[in-house]
């Protein structure tokens, strides 16, 4: 497998996993806000809530891509590079 296609596949697969992991808290927060609105506080603008939930979702996807995809690939590539330097 070519390194470029491996990188694309890693980003895509960890992005899907990140989307699944991020959808759970977003849906939970959305359901809790709709079923039990906070008392004593004015209702926030729907656009503001949507932007906060979208930011939470995007942050979760980026975090999963970085921690579970790019960081392990970088560690493996650094290890391979070091082994090649030491064995040559």
CSV table of N, CA and C in Angstrom, one decimal:
chain,number,residue,atom,x,y,z
A,1,UNK,N,0.8,-1.2,0.0
A,1,UNK,CA,0.0,0.0,0.0
A,1,UNK,C,0.9,1.2,0.0
A,2,UNK,N,0.6,2.2,-0.8
A,2,UNK,CA,1.3,3.4,-0.9
A,2,UNK,C,1.1,4.3,0.4
A,3,UNK,N,2.2,5.0,0.8
A,3,UNK,CA,2.1,5.8,2.0
A,3,UNK,C,1.0,6.8,2.0
A,4,UNK,N,0.8,7.4,0.8
A,4,UNK,CA,-0.3,8.5,0.7
A,4,UNK,C,-1.7,7.9,0.8
A,5,UNK,N,-1.9,6.7,0.2
A,5,UNK,CA,-3.2,6.1,0.3
A,5,UNK,C,-3.4,5.6,1.7
A,6,UNK,N,-2.3,5.1,2.4
A,6,UNK,CA,-2.5,4.7,3.8
A,6,UNK,C,-2.8,5.9,4.7
A,7,UNK,N,-2.2,7.0,4.4
A,7,UNK,CA,-2.6,8.2,5.2
A,7,UNK,C,-4.0,8.6,5.0
A,8,UNK,N,-4.5,8.6,3.7
A,8,UNK,CA,-5.9,8.9,3.4
A,8,UNK,C,-6.8,8.0,4.1
A,9,UNK,N,-6.5,6.7,4.1
A,9,UNK,CA,-7.4,5.7,4.7
A,9,UNK,C,-7.4,5.8,6.2
A,10,UNK,N,-6.2,6.2,6.8
A,10,UNK,CA,-6.2,6.4,8.2
A,10,UNK,C,-7.0,7.6,8.7
A,11,UNK,N,-6.9,8.7,7.9
A,11,UNK,CA,-7.6,9.9,8.3
A,11,UNK,C,-9.1,9.6,8.1
A,12,UNK,N,-9.5,8.9,7.1
A,12,UNK,CA,-10.9,8.6,6.8
A,12,UNK,C,-11.5,7.7,7.9
A,13,UNK,N,-10.8,6.7,8.2
A,13,UNK,CA,-11.3,5.7,9.2
A,13,UNK,C,-11.4,6.3,10.6
A,14,UNK,N,-10.3,7.0,11.0
A,14,UNK,CA,-10.4,7.6,12.3
A,14,UNK,C,-11.4,8.8,12.4
A,15,UNK,N,-11.6,9.4,11.2
A,15,UNK,CA,-12.6,10.5,11.2
A,15,UNK,C,-14.0,9.9,11.4
A,16,UNK,N,-14.3,8.7,10.8
A,16,UNK,CA,-15.6,8.1,11.0
A,16,UNK,C,-15.8,7.6,12.5
A,17,UNK,N,-14.7,7.1,13.0
A,17,UNK,CA,-14.8,6.7,14.5
A,17,UNK,C,-15.0,7.9,15.3
A,18,UNK,N,-14.3,9.0,15.0
A,18,UNK,CA,-14.4,10.3,15.8
A,18,UNK,C,-15.8,10.8,15.6
A,19,UNK,N,-16.4,10.7,14.4
A,19,UNK,CA,-17.8,11.2,14.3
A,19,UNK,C,-18.8,10.4,15.1
A,20,UNK,N,-18.6,9.1,15.2
A,20,UNK,CA,-19.4,8.2,16.0
A,20,UNK,C,-19.2,8.6,17.5
A,21,UNK,N,-18.0,8.7,17.9
A,21,UNK,CA,-17.7,9.0,19.3
A,21,UNK,C,-18.3,10.4,19.7
A,22,UNK,N,-18.2,11.4,18.7
A,22,UNK,CA,-18.6,12.7,19.0
A,22,UNK,C,-20.1,12.9,18.9
A,23,UNK,N,-20.8,12.0,18.2
A,23,UNK,CA,-22.2,12.1,18.0
A,23,UNK,C,-23.0,11.8,19.3
A,24,UNK,N,-22.4,10.9,20.1
A,24,UNK,CA,-23.0,10.5,21.4
A,24,UNK,C,-23.2,11.6,22.4
A,25,UNK,N,-22.1,12.3,22.7
A,25,UNK,CA,-22.3,13.4,23.7
A,25,UNK,C,-23.2,14.6,23.1
A,26,UNK,N,-23.0,14.8,21.8
A,26,UNK,CA,-23.9,15.9,21.2
A,26,UNK,C,-25.3,15.5,21.2
A,27,UNK,N,-25.7,14.3,20.9
A,27,UNK,CA,-27.1,13.9,21.0
A,27,UNK,C,-27.6,13.9,22.4
A,28,UNK,N,-26.7,13.5,23.4
A,28,UNK,CA,-27.1,13.5,24.8
A,28,UNK,C,-27.4,14.9,25.3
A,29,UNK,N,-26.5,15.9,24.9
A,29,UNK,CA,-26.7,17.2,25.3
A,29,UNK,C,-27.9,17.9,24.6
A,30,UNK,N,-28.1,17.5,23.4
A,30,UNK,CA,-29.3,18.0,22.7
A,30,UNK,C,-30.6,17.5,23.3
A,31,UNK,N,-30.6,16.2,23.6
A,31,UNK,CA,-31.8,15.6,24.3
A,31,UNK,C,-32.0,16.2,25.7
A,32,UNK,N,-30.9,16.4,26.4
A,32,UNK,CA,-31.1,17.0,27.8
A,32,UNK,C,-31.6,18.4,27.7
A,33,UNK,N,-31.1,19.2,26.7
A,33,UNK,CA,-31.6,20.6,26.6
A,33,UNK,C,-33.0,20.7,26.2
A,34,UNK,N,-33.5,19.7,25.4
A,34,UNK,CA,-34.8,19.8,24.9
A,34,UNK,C,-35.8,19.3,25.9
A,35,UNK,N,-35.4,18.2,26.7
A,35,UNK,CA,-36.4,17.6,27.6
A,35,UNK,C,-36.4,18.4,28.9
A,36,UNK,N,-35.3,18.9,29.4
A,36,UNK,CA,-35.3,19.6,30.6
A,36,UNK,C,-34.5,20.9,30.5
A,37,UNK,N,-35.2,22.0,30.0
A,37,UNK,CA,-34.5,23.3,29.9
A,37,UNK,C,-34.1,23.8,31.2
A,38,UNK,N,-32.9,24.5,31.3
A,38,UNK,CA,-32.5,25.1,32.6
A,38,UNK,C,-33.5,26.1,33.1
A,39,UNK,N,-33.8,26.1,34.4
A,39,UNK,CA,-34.8,27.0,35.0
A,39,UNK,C,-34.0,28.2,35.5
A,40,UNK,N,-34.7,29.3,35.5
A,40,UNK,CA,-34.2,30.5,36.0
A,40,UNK,C,-33.2,31.3,35.1
A,41,UNK,N,-33.0,30.6,33.9
A,41,UNK,CA,-32.1,31.3,32.9
A,41,UNK,C,-32.9,31.5,31.7
A,42,UNK,N,-32.7,32.6,31.0
A,42,UNK,CA,-33.4,32.8,29.7
A,42,UNK,C,-32.9,31.7,28.7
A,43,UNK,N,-33.9,31.3,27.8
A,43,UNK,CA,-33.5,30.4,26.8
A,43,UNK,C,-32.5,31.0,25.8
A,44,UNK,N,-31.5,30.2,25.6
A,44,UNK,CA,-30.5,30.8,24.7
A,44,UNK,C,-30.9,30.7,23.2
A,45,UNK,N,-30.3,31.4,22.4
A,45,UNK,CA,-30.7,31.4,21.0
A,45,UNK,C,-30.4,30.1,20.4
A,46,UNK,N,-31.2,29.6,19.6
A,46,UNK,CA,-31.1,28.3,19.0
A,46,UNK,C,-29.8,28.2,18.1
A,47,UNK,N,-29.5,29.3,17.5
A,47,UNK,CA,-28.3,29.3,16.6
A,47,UNK,C,-27.0,29.2,17.5
A,48,UNK,N,-27.0,29.8,18.7
A,48,UNK,CA,-25.9,29.7,19.5
A,48,UNK,C,-25.7,28.3,20.0
A,49,UNK,N,-26.8,27.6,20.4
A,49,UNK,CA,-26.7,26.2,20.8
A,49,UNK,C,-26.2,25.3,19.7
A,50,UNK,N,-26.7,25.6,18.5
A,50,UNK,CA,-26.3,24.8,17.4
A,50,UNK,C,-24.8,24.9,17.1
A,51,UNK,N,-24.3,26.2,17.2
A,51,UNK,CA,-22.9,26.4,17.0
A,51,UNK,C,-22.0,25.7,18.0
A,52,UNK,N,-22.5,25.8,19.3
A,52,UNK,CA,-21.7,25.1,20.3
A,52,UNK,C,-21.7,23.6,20.1
A,53,UNK,N,-22.8,23.0,19.7
A,53,UNK,CA,-22.9,21.6,19.5
A,53,UNK,C,-22.0,21.2,18.3
A,54,UNK,N,-22.0,22.0,17.2
A,54,UNK,CA,-21.2,21.8,16.1
A,54,UNK,C,-19.7,21.8,16.4
A,55,UNK,N,-19.4,22.8,17.3
A,55,UNK,CA,-18.0,22.9,17.7
A,55,UNK,C,-17.5,21.7,18.5
A,56,UNK,N,-18.4,21.3,19.4
A,56,UNK,CA,-18.1,20.1,20.2
A,56,UNK,C,-17.9,18.8,19.2
A,57,UNK,N,-18.8,18.7,18.2
A,57,UNK,CA,-18.7,17.6,17.3
A,57,UNK,C,-17.4,17.7,16.5
A,58,UNK,N,-17.1,18.8,16.0
A,58,UNK,CA,-15.8,19.0,15.2
A,58,UNK,C,-14.6,18.8,16.0
A,59,UNK,N,-14.6,19.3,17.2
A,59,UNK,CA,-13.5,19.1,18.1
A,59,UNK,C,-13.2,17.6,18.4
A,60,UNK,N,-14.3,16.9,18.6
A,60,UNK,CA,-14.2,15.4,18.9
A,60,UNK,C,-13.6,14.7,17.7
A,61,UNK,N,-14.1,15.1,16.5
A,61,UNK,CA,-13.6,14.4,15.3
A,61,UNK,C,-12.1,14.7,15.1
A,62,UNK,N,-11.7,16.0,15.2
A,62,UNK,CA,-10.3,16.3,15.1
A,62,UNK,C,-9.4,15.7,16.1
A,63,UNK,N,-9.9,15.6,17.4
A,63,UNK,CA,-9.2,14.9,18.4
A,63,UNK,C,-9.0,13.4,18.1
A,64,UNK,N,-10.0,12.8,17.7
A,64,UNK,CA,-9.8,11.3,17.3
A,64,UNK,C,-8.9,11.1,16.1
A,65,UNK,N,-9.0,12.0,15.1
A,65,UNK,CA,-8.1,11.9,14.0
A,65,UNK,C,-6.6,12.1,14.4
A,66,UNK,N,-6.4,13.0,15.3
A,66,UNK,CA,-5.0,13.3,15.8
A,66,UNK,C,-4.5,12.2,16.7
A,67,UNK,N,-5.3,11.9,17.7
A,67,UNK,CA,-4.8,10.9,18.7
A,67,UNK,C,-4.8,9.5,18.2
A,68,UNK,N,-5.8,9.1,17.5
A,68,UNK,CA,-5.8,7.7,17.1
A,68,UNK,C,-5.3,7.4,15.7
A,69,UNK,N,-5.1,8.5,14.9
A,69,UNK,CA,-4.6,8.3,13.5
A,69,UNK,C,-3.3,8.8,13.2
A,70,UNK,N,-3.1,10.1,13.3
A,70,UNK,CA,-1.9,10.8,12.9
A,70,UNK,C,-0.7,10.5,13.9
A,71,UNK,N,-1.0,10.6,15.2
A,71,UNK,CA,0.1,10.4,16.2
A,71,UNK,C,0.7,9.0,16.1
A,72,UNK,N,-0.2,8.0,16.1
A,72,UNK,CA,0.5,6.6,16.0
A,72,UNK,C,1.2,6.4,14.7
A,73,UNK,N,0.7,7.0,13.6
A,73,UNK,CA,1.5,6.9,12.3
A,73,UNK,C,2.8,7.6,12.4
A,74,UNK,N,2.8,8.8,13.0
A,74,UNK,CA,4.1,9.5,13.2
A,74,UNK,C,5.1,8.8,14.0
A,75,UNK,N,4.6,8.1,15.1
A,75,UNK,CA,5.5,7.4,16.0
A,75,UNK,C,6.1,6.2,15.2
A,76,UNK,N,5.2,5.5,14.4
A,76,UNK,CA,5.7,4.4,13.6
A,76,UNK,C,6.8,4.8,12.6
A,77,UNK,N,6.5,5.9,11.9
A,77,UNK,CA,7.4,6.4,10.9
A,77,UNK,C,8.7,6.9,11.5
A,78,UNK,N,8.6,7.5,12.7
A,78,UNK,CA,9.9,7.9,13.4
A,78,UNK,C,10.7,6.7,13.8
A,79,UNK,N,10.0,5.6,14.3
A,79,UNK,CA,10.7,4.4,14.7
A,79,UNK,C,11.3,3.7,13.5
A,80,UNK,N,10.7,3.7,12.3
A,80,UNK,CA,11.2,3.1,11.1
A,80,UNK,C,12.5,3.9,10.7
A,81,UNK,N,12.3,5.2,10.7
A,81,UNK,CA,13.5,6.1,10.3
A,81,UNK,C,14.7,5.8,11.2
A,82,UNK,N,14.4,5.7,12.6
A,82,UNK,CA,15.5,5.5,13.5
A,82,UNK,C,16.2,4.1,13.3
A,83,UNK,N,15.4,3.1,13.0
A,83,UNK,CA,15.9,1.8,12.8
A,83,UNK,C,16.8,1.8,11.5
A,84,UNK,N,16.3,2.5,10.5
A,84,UNK,CA,17.1,2.5,9.3
A,84,UNK,C,18.4,3.3,9.5
A,85,UNK,N,18.4,4.3,10.3
A,85,UNK,CA,19.6,5.1,10.5
A,85,UNK,C,20.6,4.2,11.3
A,86,UNK,N,20.1,3.4,12.3
A,86,UNK,CA,21.0,2.7,13.2
A,86,UNK,C,21.5,1.4,12.4
A,87,UNK,N,20.8,0.9,11.5
A,87,UNK,CA,21.2,-0.4,10.9
A,87,UNK,C,22.0,-0.1,9.6
A,88,UNK,N,22.1,1.1,9.1
A,88,UNK,CA,22.9,1.4,7.9
A,88,UNK,C,24.3,1.6,8.2
